[in-house]
XYZ file of N, CA, C and O in Angstrom:
548
model
N 0.812 -1.193 0.000
C 0.000 0.000 0.000
C 0.863 1.268 0.000
O 0.579 2.209 -0.712
N 1.899 1.263 0.801
C 2.799 2.421 0.874
C 3.518 2.620 -0.456
O 3.706 3.743 -0.911
N 3.895 1.540 -1.113
C 4.575 1.632 -2.407
C 3.665 2.260 -3.460
O 4.103 3.093 -4.247
N 2.404 1.869 -3.474
C 1.453 2.438 -4.436
C 1.260 3.922 -4.158
O 1.244 4.750 -5.079
N 1.136 4.285 -2.890
C 0.980 5.690 -2.520
C 2.210 6.499 -2.924
O 2.100 7.593 -3.465
N 3.374 5.928 -2.684
C 4.620 6.593 -3.062
C 4.716 6.787 -4.572
O 5.100 7.857 -5.055
N 4.340 5.788 -5.350
C 4.351 5.893 -6.816
C 3.385 6.978 -7.280
O 3.704 7.769 -8.156
N 2.200 7.029 -6.677
C 1.222 8.061 -7.040
C 1.744 9.463 -6.719
O 1.583 10.392 -7.507
N 2.384 9.617 -5.592
C 2.933 10.925 -5.205
C 4.045 11.342 -6.170
O 4.073 12.471 -6.652
N 4.947 10.439 -6.468
C 6.062 10.743 -7.369
C 5.548 11.077 -8.769
O 5.977 12.058 -9.377
N 4.613 10.287 -9.278
C 4.095 10.576 -10.618
C 3.329 11.898 -10.646
O 3.358 12.625 -11.635
N 2.658 12.270 -9.558
C 1.975 13.568 -9.485
C 2.978 14.717 -9.514
O 2.775 15.716 -10.186
N 4.060 14.551 -8.768
C 5.095 15.592 -8.736
C 5.721 15.759 -10.112
O 5.919 16.876 -10.585
N 6.014 14.656 -10.783
C 6.602 14.717 -12.129
C 5.645 15.398 -13.093
O 6.027 16.269 -13.862
N 4.383 15.030 -13.033
C 3.417 15.635 -13.963
C 3.238 17.124 -13.695
O 3.131 17.920 -14.621
N 3.221 17.538 -12.440
C 3.091 18.964 -12.106
C 4.331 19.718 -12.547
O 4.259 20.795 -13.130
N 5.525 19.160 -12.303
C 6.766 19.860 -12.651
C 6.920 20.008 -14.154
O 7.457 20.991 -14.634
N 6.426 19.056 -14.947
C 6.534 19.164 -16.392
C 5.698 20.315 -16.926
O 6.029 20.912 -17.928
N 4.596 20.643 -16.267
C 3.746 21.749 -16.694
C 4.404 23.102 -16.467
O 4.013 24.086 -17.062
N 5.403 23.160 -15.594
C 6.046 24.428 -15.260
C 7.174 24.807 -16.208
O 7.635 25.922 -16.184
N 7.649 23.871 -17.014
C 8.729 24.163 -17.940
C 8.187 24.933 -19.133
O 7.077 24.703 -19.570
N 9.018 25.839 -19.658
C 8.591 26.558 -20.860
C 8.997 25.757 -22.081
O 9.937 24.968 -22.031
N 8.297 25.985 -23.168
C 8.634 25.279 -24.403
C 9.919 25.848 -24.986
O 10.329 26.960 -24.661
N 10.531 25.095 -25.878
C 11.742 25.563 -26.560
C 11.435 26.833 -27.348
O 12.238 27.740 -27.403
N 10.245 26.877 -27.946
C 9.819 28.050 -28.719
C 9.756 29.285 -27.809
O 10.268 30.354 -28.152
N 9.157 29.142 -26.637
C 9.061 30.267 -25.701
C 10.426 30.664 -25.153
O 10.696 31.842 -24.936
N 11.279 29.685 -24.932
C 12.637 29.954 -24.469
C 13.395 30.774 -25.515
O 14.016 31.790 -25.203
N 13.313 30.351 -26.774
C 13.950 31.089 -27.866
C 13.383 32.488 -27.999
O 14.111 33.455 -28.224
N 12.071 32.617 -27.828
C 11.415 33.919 -27.901
C 11.937 34.859 -26.813
O 12.250 36.020 -27.070
N 12.026 34.336 -25.593
C 12.521 35.161 -24.482
C 13.955 35.617 -24.737
O 14.298 36.776 -24.487
N 14.771 34.722 -25.242
C 16.156 35.075 -25.528
C 16.245 36.101 -26.661
O 17.043 37.036 -26.595
N 15.452 35.927 -27.697
C 15.475 36.850 -28.840
C 15.003 38.242 -28.434
O 15.544 39.244 -28.873
N 14.017 38.287 -27.572
C 13.461 39.577 -27.179
C 14.278 40.285 -26.111
O 14.191 41.503 -25.977
N 15.081 39.548 -25.341
C 15.866 40.195 -24.296
C 16.981 39.275 -23.808
O 16.953 38.825 -22.671
N 17.994 38.987 -24.650
C 19.012 38.016 -24.253
C 19.898 38.450 -23.089
O 20.151 37.668 -22.206
N 20.352 39.621 -23.086
C 21.209 40.115 -22.002
C 20.951 41.611 -21.804
O 21.871 42.406 -21.709
N 19.675 41.981 -21.775
C 19.310 43.366 -21.542
C 19.167 44.202 -22.805
O 18.712 45.332 -22.744
N 19.595 43.691 -23.950
C 19.461 44.410 -25.222
C 18.782 43.457 -26.187
O 19.282 42.373 -26.439
N 17.641 43.852 -26.717
C 16.883 42.890 -27.518
C 17.373 42.782 -28.953
O 17.737 43.772 -29.577
N 17.334 41.563 -29.485
C 17.658 41.308 -30.893
C 16.621 41.990 -31.790
O 16.944 42.447 -32.881
N 15.370 42.035 -31.305
C 14.272 42.647 -32.062
C 14.576 44.101 -32.407
O 14.180 44.578 -33.467
N 15.273 44.792 -31.539
C 15.561 46.212 -31.760
C 16.254 46.472 -33.086
O 16.005 47.486 -33.726
N 17.116 45.566 -33.490
C 17.878 45.753 -34.732
C 17.475 44.778 -35.843
O 17.543 45.120 -37.014
N 17.089 43.563 -35.456
C 16.805 42.541 -36.463
C 15.314 42.390 -36.748
O 14.947 41.639 -37.644
N 14.472 43.091 -36.016
C 13.040 43.078 -36.283
C 12.317 41.897 -35.678
O 12.917 40.936 -35.197
N 11.004 41.964 -35.720
C 10.127 40.970 -35.114
C 10.352 39.562 -35.659
O 10.242 38.582 -34.943
N 10.678 39.460 -36.945
C 10.848 38.158 -37.594
C 12.291 37.883 -38.013
O 12.546 36.913 -38.707
N 13.235 38.757 -37.648
C 14.619 38.602 -38.078
C 14.888 39.242 -39.418
O 15.937 39.044 -40.023
N 13.931 40.031 -39.907
C 14.013 40.629 -41.243
C 15.008 41.785 -41.335
O 15.343 42.230 -42.425
N 15.481 42.276 -40.225
C 16.395 43.424 -40.207
C 15.596 44.703 -40.237
O 14.586 44.781 -40.918
N 16.025 45.687 -39.475
C 15.331 46.961 -39.499
C 16.310 48.101 -39.275
O 17.426 47.895 -38.802
N 15.870 49.271 -39.651
C 16.708 50.457 -39.527
C 16.948 50.766 -38.048
O 16.023 50.804 -37.252
N 18.216 50.996 -37.728
C 18.591 51.338 -36.360
C 18.694 52.851 -36.220
O 18.152 53.442 -35.291
N 19.413 53.455 -37.163
C 19.597 54.904 -37.122
C 19.869 55.426 -38.528
O 20.410 54.723 -39.370
N 19.506 56.672 -38.738
C 19.751 57.354 -40.010
C 20.299 58.737 -39.642
O 19.742 59.422 -38.790
N 21.386 59.134 -40.301
C 21.961 60.456 -40.015
C 22.716 60.981 -41.229
O 22.998 60.256 -42.165
N 23.052 62.261 -41.183
C 23.849 62.918 -42.231
C 25.280 63.012 -41.708
O 25.522 63.574 -40.635
N 26.230 62.479 -42.486
C 27.628 62.506 -42.034
C 28.284 63.856 -42.354
O 27.644 64.773 -42.865
N 29.585 63.959 -42.099
C 30.330 65.207 -42.319
C 30.408 65.613 -43.785
O 30.751 66.749 -44.096
N 30.126 64.701 -44.700
C 30.187 64.977 -46.141
C 28.785 65.183 -46.727
O 28.587 65.041 -47.924
N 27.834 65.500 -45.854
C 26.436 65.724 -46.245
C 25.806 64.524 -46.939
O 24.924 64.672 -47.778
N 26.261 63.353 -46.620
C 25.661 62.134 -47.162
C 24.850 61.446 -46.067
O 25.273 61.385 -44.913
N 23.699 60.936 -46.484
C 22.864 60.219 -45.534
C 23.445 58.826 -45.284
O 23.791 58.105 -46.215
N 23.546 58.462 -44.024
C 24.050 57.154 -43.628
C 22.921 56.428 -42.898
O 22.278 57.000 -42.023
N 22.678 55.190 -43.302
C 21.657 54.376 -42.651
C 22.340 53.141 -42.083
O 23.013 52.402 -42.809
N 22.179 52.937 -40.800
C 22.695 51.727 -40.162
C 21.485 50.837 -39.899
O 20.517 51.260 -39.280
N 21.572 49.609 -40.414
C 20.442 48.693 -40.360
C 20.911 47.327 -39.873
O 21.988 46.871 -40.248
N 20.090 46.702 -39.036
C 20.357 45.320 -38.643
C 20.135 44.422 -39.842
O 19.202 44.637 -40.615
N 20.973 43.428 -40.013
C 20.854 42.563 -41.188
C 19.682 41.582 -41.042
O 19.230 41.299 -39.939
N 19.229 41.080 -42.171
C 18.193 40.056 -42.225
C 18.847 38.732 -41.825
O 19.785 38.283 -42.469
N 18.368 38.135 -40.753
C 18.969 36.886 -40.258
C 18.041 35.683 -40.426
O 18.295 34.612 -39.873
N 16.996 35.829 -41.221
C 16.011 34.751 -41.383
C 16.543 33.559 -42.154
O 16.116 32.436 -41.898
N 17.444 33.762 -43.081
C 17.859 32.671 -43.965
C 19.337 32.323 -43.876
O 19.885 31.747 -44.810
N 19.976 32.660 -42.779
C 21.378 32.278 -42.646
C 21.463 30.898 -41.989
O 20.544 30.458 -41.308
N 22.569 30.232 -42.193
C 22.765 28.894 -41.630
C 23.023 28.987 -40.128
O 23.398 30.035 -39.608
N 22.822 27.864 -39.455
C 23.107 27.812 -38.019
C 24.579 28.127 -37.761
O 24.915 28.843 -36.825
N 25.463 27.632 -38.630
C 26.902 27.886 -38.463
C 27.203 29.381 -38.541
O 27.903 29.938 -37.691
N 26.648 30.060 -39.546
C 26.878 31.510 -39.679
C 26.221 32.274 -38.526
O 26.778 33.244 -38.014
N 25.040 31.840 -38.119
C 24.337 32.458 -36.997
C 25.201 32.361 -35.736
O 25.395 33.337 -35.014
N 25.740 31.169 -35.495
C 26.603 30.932 -34.335
C 27.857 31.808 -34.399
O 28.239 32.442 -33.416
N 28.501 31.843 -35.579
C 29.712 32.658 -35.735
C 29.416 34.129 -35.471
O 30.198 34.829 -34.838
N 28.281 34.587 -35.949
C 27.918 35.982 -35.778
C 27.721 36.338 -34.304
O 28.062 37.429 -33.868
N 27.168 35.401 -33.555
C 26.913 35.670 -32.132
C 28.133 35.457 -31.251
O 28.119 35.832 -30.080
N 29.181 34.865 -31.799
C 30.381 34.633 -30.993
C 31.574 35.454 -31.490
O 32.701 35.208 -31.077
N 31.315 36.396 -32.378
C 32.350 37.264 -32.939
C 32.042 38.710 -32.557
O 30.886 39.115 -32.538
N 33.053 39.469 -32.282
C 32.841 40.895 -31.977
C 32.495 41.657 -33.255
O 33.039 41.386 -34.316
N 31.597 42.629 -33.116
C 31.174 43.472 -34.232
C 31.315 44.937 -33.829
O 31.347 45.260 -32.651
N 31.373 45.808 -34.832
C 31.455 47.242 -34.551
C 30.166 47.758 -33.922
O 30.196 48.612 -33.050
N 29.026 47.275 -34.385
C 27.735 47.804 -33.933
C 27.031 46.859 -32.962
O 26.525 47.287 -31.939
N 26.999 45.574 -33.271
C 26.247 44.634 -32.444
C 26.987 44.327 -31.144
O 28.179 44.049 -31.147
N 26.247 44.363 -30.020
C 26.897 44.027 -28.741
C 27.217 42.544 -28.660
O 26.659 41.731 -29.399
N 28.112 42.186 -27.764
C 28.439 40.794 -27.509
C 27.537 40.313 -26.380
O 27.438 40.962 -25.347
N 26.870 39.175 -26.580
C 25.901 38.684 -25.602
C 26.422 37.561 -24.722
O 25.821 37.243 -23.720
N 27.498 36.907 -25.093
C 28.051 35.789 -24.331
C 27.007 34.691 -24.124
O 26.766 34.230 -23.020
N 26.387 34.282 -25.212
C 25.387 33.221 -25.176
C 26.062 31.861 -25.261
O 27.074 31.702 -25.931
N 25.481 30.876 -24.590
C 25.984 29.512 -24.707
C 25.336 28.864 -25.933
O 24.348 29.379 -26.454
N 25.894 27.745 -26.385
C 25.388 27.080 -27.593
C 23.901 26.775 -27.518
O 23.178 26.947 -28.490
N 23.436 26.322 -26.360
C 22.015 25.993 -26.188
C 21.142 27.229 -26.440
O 20.083 27.127 -27.052
N 21.591 28.388 -26.000
C 20.829 29.626 -26.202
C 20.850 30.054 -27.670
O 19.833 30.488 -28.214
N 22.003 29.932 -28.304
C 22.127 30.294 -29.720
C 21.206 29.406 -30.564
O 20.486 29.902 -31.427
N 21.207 28.118 -30.282
C 20.352 27.188 -31.020
C 18.883 27.493 -30.765
O 18.063 27.461 -31.686
N 18.529 27.830 -29.525
C 17.130 28.151 -29.195
C 16.658 29.386 -29.959
O 15.540 29.408 -30.489
N 17.491 30.407 -30.052
C 17.122 31.622 -30.799
C 16.992 31.294 -32.278
O 16.034 31.713 -32.936
N 17.948 30.545 -32.801
C 17.924 30.169 -34.219
C 16.651 29.398 -34.560
O 15.952 29.704 -35.514
N 16.349 28.383 -33.762
C 15.156 27.570 -34.008
C 13.881 28.401 -33.839
O 12.925 28.216 -34.577
N 13.877 29.286 -32.856
C 12.716 30.152 -32.648
C 12.424 30.975 -33.901
O 11.282 31.035 -34.361
N 13.453 31.599 -34.475
C 13.247 32.404 -35.690
C 12.788 31.544 -36.861
O 11.911 31.950 -37.629
N 13.387 30.365 -37.007
C 12.972 29.465 -38.089
C 11.506 29.077 -37.923
O 10.724 29.123 -38.872
N 11.136 28.689 -36.705
C 9.752 28.267 -36.470
C 8.781 29.431 -36.599
O 7.706 29.288 -37.186
N 9.151 30.586 -36.080
C 8.260 31.755 -36.154
C 7.976 32.110 -37.614
O 6.833 32.383 -37.984
N 8.995 32.093 -38.442
C 8.802 32.407 -39.858
C 8.067 31.286 -40.587
O 7.294 31.551 -41.501
N 8.284 30.057 -40.170
C 7.538 28.941 -40.753
C 6.055 29.082 -40.420
O 5.188 28.919 -41.280
N 5.760 29.403 -39.172
C 4.371 29.603 -38.755
C 3.729 30.769 -39.497
O 2.553 30.719 -39.832
N 4.503 31.801 -39.741
C 3.994 32.964 -40.472
C 3.582 32.574 -41.888
O 2.556 33.016 -42.393
N 4.381 31.723 -42.511
C 4.080 31.315 -43.890
C 3.073 30.151 -43.961
O 2.614 29.802 -45.033
N 2.747 29.569 -42.821
C 1.770 28.470 -42.738
C 0.776 28.791 -41.620
O 0.824 28.180 -40.549
N -0.136 29.742 -41.833
C -1.002 30.231 -40.761
C -1.999 29.221 -40.203
O -2.538 29.442 -39.129
N -2.234 28.104 -40.870
C -3.212 27.131 -40.387
C -2.637 26.116 -39.411
O -3.326 25.200 -38.984
N -1.370 26.277 -39.034
C -0.725 25.346 -38.114
C -1.110 25.709 -36.682
O -1.149 26.877 -36.317
N -1.367 24.670 -35.887
C -1.685 24.868 -34.477
C -0.452 25.428 -33.768
O 0.619 24.818 -33.791
N -0.608 26.558 -33.133
C 0.510 27.239 -32.459
C 1.135 26.359 -31.373
O 2.322 26.433 -31.118
N 0.361 25.514 -30.729
C 0.884 24.685 -29.645
C 1.593 23.434 -30.137
O 2.173 22.701 -29.359
N 1.539 23.158 -31.413
C 2.150 21.947 -31.969
C 3.639 22.149 -32.190
O 4.051 22.770 -33.146
N 4.461 21.627 -31.290
C 5.906 21.808 -31.410
C 6.541 20.817 -32.370
O 7.718 20.863 -32.627
N 5.754 19.897 -32.916
C 6.293 18.937 -33.869
C 6.741 19.623 -35.154
O 7.500 19.061 -35.924
N 6.314 20.861 -35.396
C 6.727 21.577 -36.605
C 8.088 22.240 -36.432
O 8.580 22.875 -37.334
N 8.686 22.067 -35.285
C 9.955 22.713 -34.973
C 11.066 22.047 -35.763
O 11.899 21.342 -35.241
N 11.058 22.260 -37.078
C 11.972 21.576 -37.987
C 12.704 22.609 -38.823
O 12.121 23.593 -39.247
N 13.947 22.400 -39.043
C 14.694 23.212 -39.988
C 15.605 22.281 -40.759
O 16.246 21.421 -40.193
N 15.595 22.438 -42.062
C 16.309 21.489 -42.926
C 17.779 21.836 -43.075
O 18.155 23.004 -43.136
N 18.598 20.798 -43.132
C 20.009 20.956 -43.471
C 20.879 21.524 -42.385
O 22.016 21.872 -42.623
N 20.382 21.603 -41.167
C 21.183 22.148 -40.078
C 21.300 21.090 -38.979
O 20.374 20.330 -38.754
N 22.405 21.064 -38.316
C 22.580 20.138 -37.210
C 22.949 20.927 -35.975
O 23.645 21.933 -36.047
N 22.470 20.453 -34.826
C 22.877 21.059 -33.574
C 24.285 20.583 -33.271
O 24.559 19.397 -33.258
N 25.182 21.515 -33.044
C 26.549 21.116 -32.751
C 27.127 22.035 -31.692
O 26.562 23.054 -31.360
N 28.255 21.665 -31.184
C 28.945 22.485 -30.179
C 30.080 23.260 -30.807
O 31.131 23.425 -30.226
N 29.878 23.764 -32.006
C 30.942 24.495 -32.703
C 31.359 25.711 -31.918
O 30.604 26.368 -31.305
């Protein structure tokens, strides 16, 4: 009797704790929107399409536009390199591989969902991207 009660308690705890975890999609979303206090959305846009950061006139009376690049169609390898390399404009976030992959997959899935509006938002089985492998590069 005690063993059955113990099994029921343990399985209840496991089932409750699983409900508290966020999905990979939500994890990627949180990281994309605010990875280390500066959001990727600010420069790369809601879908990774890239957006204007600033526009100004330089000393030679020429208009200069600084824009975040479109990151929707780059490979995981290039995405990883970009996030682990110093840039003149983009801050360094010091993300671990798991975080980089989560952001990458989030953008892929978000854009896939955008182009396939009839997909159930809660269905994580669509979390697929072709030709990329998760690695510890």
